[in-house]
CSV table of C-alpha atoms in Angstrom, one decimal:
chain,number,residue,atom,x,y,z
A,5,UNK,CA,154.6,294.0,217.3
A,6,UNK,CA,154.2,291.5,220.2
A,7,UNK,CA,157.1,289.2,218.3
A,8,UNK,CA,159.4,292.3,218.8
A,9,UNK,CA,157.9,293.0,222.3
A,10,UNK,CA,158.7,289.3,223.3
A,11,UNK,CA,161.9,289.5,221.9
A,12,UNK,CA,163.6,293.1,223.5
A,13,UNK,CA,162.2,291.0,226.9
A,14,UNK,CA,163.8,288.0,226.4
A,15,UNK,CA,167.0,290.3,225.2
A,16,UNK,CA,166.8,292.0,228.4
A,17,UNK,CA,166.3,288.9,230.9
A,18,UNK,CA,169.5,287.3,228.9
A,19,UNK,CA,171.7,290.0,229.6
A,20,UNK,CA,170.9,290.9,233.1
A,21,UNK,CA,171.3,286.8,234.0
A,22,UNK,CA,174.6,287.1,231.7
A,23,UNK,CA,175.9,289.9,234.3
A,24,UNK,CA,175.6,288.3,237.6
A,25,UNK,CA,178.2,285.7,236.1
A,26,UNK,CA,180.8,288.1,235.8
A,27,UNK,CA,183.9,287.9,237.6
A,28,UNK,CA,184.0,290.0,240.9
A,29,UNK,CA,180.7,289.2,241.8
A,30,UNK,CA,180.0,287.5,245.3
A,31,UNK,CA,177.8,285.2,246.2
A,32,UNK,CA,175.8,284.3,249.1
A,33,UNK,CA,173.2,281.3,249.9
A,34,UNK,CA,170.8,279.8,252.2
A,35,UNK,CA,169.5,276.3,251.7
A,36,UNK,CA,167.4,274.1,253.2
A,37,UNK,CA,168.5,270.0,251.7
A,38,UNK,CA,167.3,267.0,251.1
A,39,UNK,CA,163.1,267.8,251.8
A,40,UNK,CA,162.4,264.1,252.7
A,41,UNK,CA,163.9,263.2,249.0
A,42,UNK,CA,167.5,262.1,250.0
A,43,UNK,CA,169.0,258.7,250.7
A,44,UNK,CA,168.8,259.1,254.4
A,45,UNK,CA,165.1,260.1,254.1
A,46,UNK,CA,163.4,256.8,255.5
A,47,UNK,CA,162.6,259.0,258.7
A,48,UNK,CA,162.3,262.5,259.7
A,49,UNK,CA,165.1,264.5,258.0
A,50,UNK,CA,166.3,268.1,258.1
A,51,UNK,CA,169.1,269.7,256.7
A,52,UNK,CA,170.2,273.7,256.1
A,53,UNK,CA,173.5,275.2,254.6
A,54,UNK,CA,174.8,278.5,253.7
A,55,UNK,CA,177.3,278.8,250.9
A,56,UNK,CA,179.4,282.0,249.6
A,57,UNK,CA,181.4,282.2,246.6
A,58,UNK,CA,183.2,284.4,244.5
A,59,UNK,CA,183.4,284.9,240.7
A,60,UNK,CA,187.3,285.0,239.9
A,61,UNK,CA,186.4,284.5,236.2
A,62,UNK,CA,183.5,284.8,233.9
A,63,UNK,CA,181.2,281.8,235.1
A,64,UNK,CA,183.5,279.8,237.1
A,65,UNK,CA,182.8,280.5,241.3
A,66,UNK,CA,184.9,279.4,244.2
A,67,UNK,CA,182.4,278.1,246.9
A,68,UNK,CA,182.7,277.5,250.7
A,69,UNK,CA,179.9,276.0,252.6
A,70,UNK,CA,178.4,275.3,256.2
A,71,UNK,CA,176.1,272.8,257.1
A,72,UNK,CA,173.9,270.8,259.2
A,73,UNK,CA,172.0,267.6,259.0
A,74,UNK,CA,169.7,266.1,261.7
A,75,UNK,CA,168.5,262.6,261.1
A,76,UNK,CA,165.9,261.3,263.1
A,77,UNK,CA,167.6,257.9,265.2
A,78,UNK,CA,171.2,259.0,264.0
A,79,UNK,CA,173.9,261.6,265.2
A,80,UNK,CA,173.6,265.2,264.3
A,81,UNK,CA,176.3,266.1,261.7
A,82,UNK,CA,178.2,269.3,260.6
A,83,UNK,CA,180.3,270.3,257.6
A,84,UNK,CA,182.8,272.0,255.9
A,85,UNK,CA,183.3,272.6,252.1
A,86,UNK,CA,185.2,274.3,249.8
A,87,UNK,CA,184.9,274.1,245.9
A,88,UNK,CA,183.6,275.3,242.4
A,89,UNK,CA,181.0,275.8,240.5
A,90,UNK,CA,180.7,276.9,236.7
A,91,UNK,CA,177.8,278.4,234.8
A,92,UNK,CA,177.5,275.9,232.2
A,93,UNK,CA,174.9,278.4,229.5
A,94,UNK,CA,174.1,282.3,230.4
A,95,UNK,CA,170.6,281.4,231.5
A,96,UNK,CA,171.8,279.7,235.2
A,97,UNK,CA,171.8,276.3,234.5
A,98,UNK,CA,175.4,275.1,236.9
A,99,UNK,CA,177.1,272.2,238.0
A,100,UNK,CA,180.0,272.1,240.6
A,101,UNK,CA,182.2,270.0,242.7
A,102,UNK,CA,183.5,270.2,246.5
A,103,UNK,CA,185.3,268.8,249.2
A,104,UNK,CA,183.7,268.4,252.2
A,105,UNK,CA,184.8,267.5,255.8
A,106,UNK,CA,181.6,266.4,257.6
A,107,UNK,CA,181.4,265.7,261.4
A,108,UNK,CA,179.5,263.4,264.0
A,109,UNK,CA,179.9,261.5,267.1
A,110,UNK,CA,182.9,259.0,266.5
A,111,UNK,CA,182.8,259.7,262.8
A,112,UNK,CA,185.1,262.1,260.5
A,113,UNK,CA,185.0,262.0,256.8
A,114,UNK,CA,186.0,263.7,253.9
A,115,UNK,CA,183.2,263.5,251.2
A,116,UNK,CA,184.0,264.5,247.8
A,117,UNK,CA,180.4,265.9,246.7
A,118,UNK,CA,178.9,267.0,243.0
A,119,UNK,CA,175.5,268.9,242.5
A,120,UNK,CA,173.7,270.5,239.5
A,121,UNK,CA,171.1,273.0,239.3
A,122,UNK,CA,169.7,276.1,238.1
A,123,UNK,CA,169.5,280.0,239.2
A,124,UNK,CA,166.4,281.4,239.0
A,125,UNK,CA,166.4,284.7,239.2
A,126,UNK,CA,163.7,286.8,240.8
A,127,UNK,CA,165.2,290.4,241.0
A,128,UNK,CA,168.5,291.4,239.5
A,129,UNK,CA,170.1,290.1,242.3
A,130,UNK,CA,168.2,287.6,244.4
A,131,UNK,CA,167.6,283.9,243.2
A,132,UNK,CA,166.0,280.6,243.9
A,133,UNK,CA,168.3,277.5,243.0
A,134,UNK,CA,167.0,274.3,243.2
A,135,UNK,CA,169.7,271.4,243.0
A,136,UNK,CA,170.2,267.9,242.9
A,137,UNK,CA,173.4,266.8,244.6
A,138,UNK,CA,175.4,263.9,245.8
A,139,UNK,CA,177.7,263.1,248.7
A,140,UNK,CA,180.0,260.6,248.4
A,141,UNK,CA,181.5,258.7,251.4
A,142,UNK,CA,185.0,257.6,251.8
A,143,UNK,CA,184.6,255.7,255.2
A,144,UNK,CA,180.8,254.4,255.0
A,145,UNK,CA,177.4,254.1,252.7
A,146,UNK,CA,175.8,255.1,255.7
A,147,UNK,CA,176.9,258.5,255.2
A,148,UNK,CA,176.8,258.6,251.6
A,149,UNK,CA,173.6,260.9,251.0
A,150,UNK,CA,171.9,262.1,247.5
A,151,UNK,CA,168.9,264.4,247.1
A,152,UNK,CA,167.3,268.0,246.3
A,153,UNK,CA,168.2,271.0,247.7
A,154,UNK,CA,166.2,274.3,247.5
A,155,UNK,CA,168.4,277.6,248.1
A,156,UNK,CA,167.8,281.5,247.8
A,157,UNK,CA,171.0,283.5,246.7
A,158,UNK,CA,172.2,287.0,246.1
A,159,UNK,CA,174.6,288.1,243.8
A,160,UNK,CA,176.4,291.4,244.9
C-alpha cells in the first residue's frame, strides 16, 4: 500500500511540474548571483537580477533580464539580456543561452552568457532555482565572470 501511496505522489508532483512548462505560461524571477563563488569573488561581491520569460512552446522560454553587480575596488555595472532557455526533462532541470549588454564607467560590452540549473518547485507556482552560469567577455577577462546564482520564480 505505501508503494502505491509513493507512487500516485510521485505521479502527481510529475504532472503538476510538467504544467508549468506549457506554452503561455509567464515567468518571473528574482536572483541574487554569484554569493562569493564567482570569478570576480576575491573581495566583497554582490549581485541581483530579475528575469521574465515567456513559454511560446512546450519547454522552450524566451527570457529578458536586468541586473546589477557591485564589486568591491571596481566600477558598479548594469545589464541587459535577452534569450532562451529550454526544459531539458519534466522534472526542471534547464539550460539556456543569452545575450547580454553590460555597462560601467568607460566600458561597454556585449557578453554572450550560458547557465544551467534546476526549478524547484515549492507551491504550484513559486520556485527556487539554483544555477551555475557563465559570462563571457568579448572586450576583457576582467569582465568575464562564472558562478552560482540562487533565484525564486513564479510561473503564472
Amino acid at each position: 500500500m505505501k508503494k502505491i501511496a509513493l507512487f500516485v505522489v510521485a505521479l502527481m508532483m510529475s504532472v503538476a511540474a510538467n504544467a508549468q512548462f506549457e506554452k503561455g505560461k509567464t515567468y518571473i524571477e528574482a536572483s541574487l548571483s554569484s554569493l562569493d563563488l564567482s570569478s570576480q569573488a576575491k573581495k566583497f561581491h554582490f549581485g541581483a537580477k530579475a528575469r521574465m520569460g515567456y513559454l511560446f512552446i512546450d519547454n522552450l522560454m524566451a527570457l529578458g533580464e536586468i541586473g546589477y553587480n557591485h564589486l568591491q575596488d571596481a566600477d558598479d555595472t548594469f545589464n541587459l539580456g535577452a534569450g532562451a532557455r529550454y526544459y531539458i526533462v519534466q522534472n526542471g532541470l534547464y539550460m539556456g543561452a543569452m545575450l547580454k549588454y553590460k555597462h560601467a564607467s568607460g566600458y561597454n560590452d556585449f557578453l554572450p552568457s550560458v547557465h544551467v540549473g534546476y526549478a524547484f518547485f515549492l507551491s504550484r507556482t513559486v520556485t527556487v532555482e539554483p544555477e551555475l552560469y557563465l559570462d563571457i567577455s568579448t572586450k576583457s577577462s576582467d569582465y568575464t565572470n562564472y558562478g552560482l546564482g540562487v533565484g525564486f520564480g513564479i510561473y503564472l
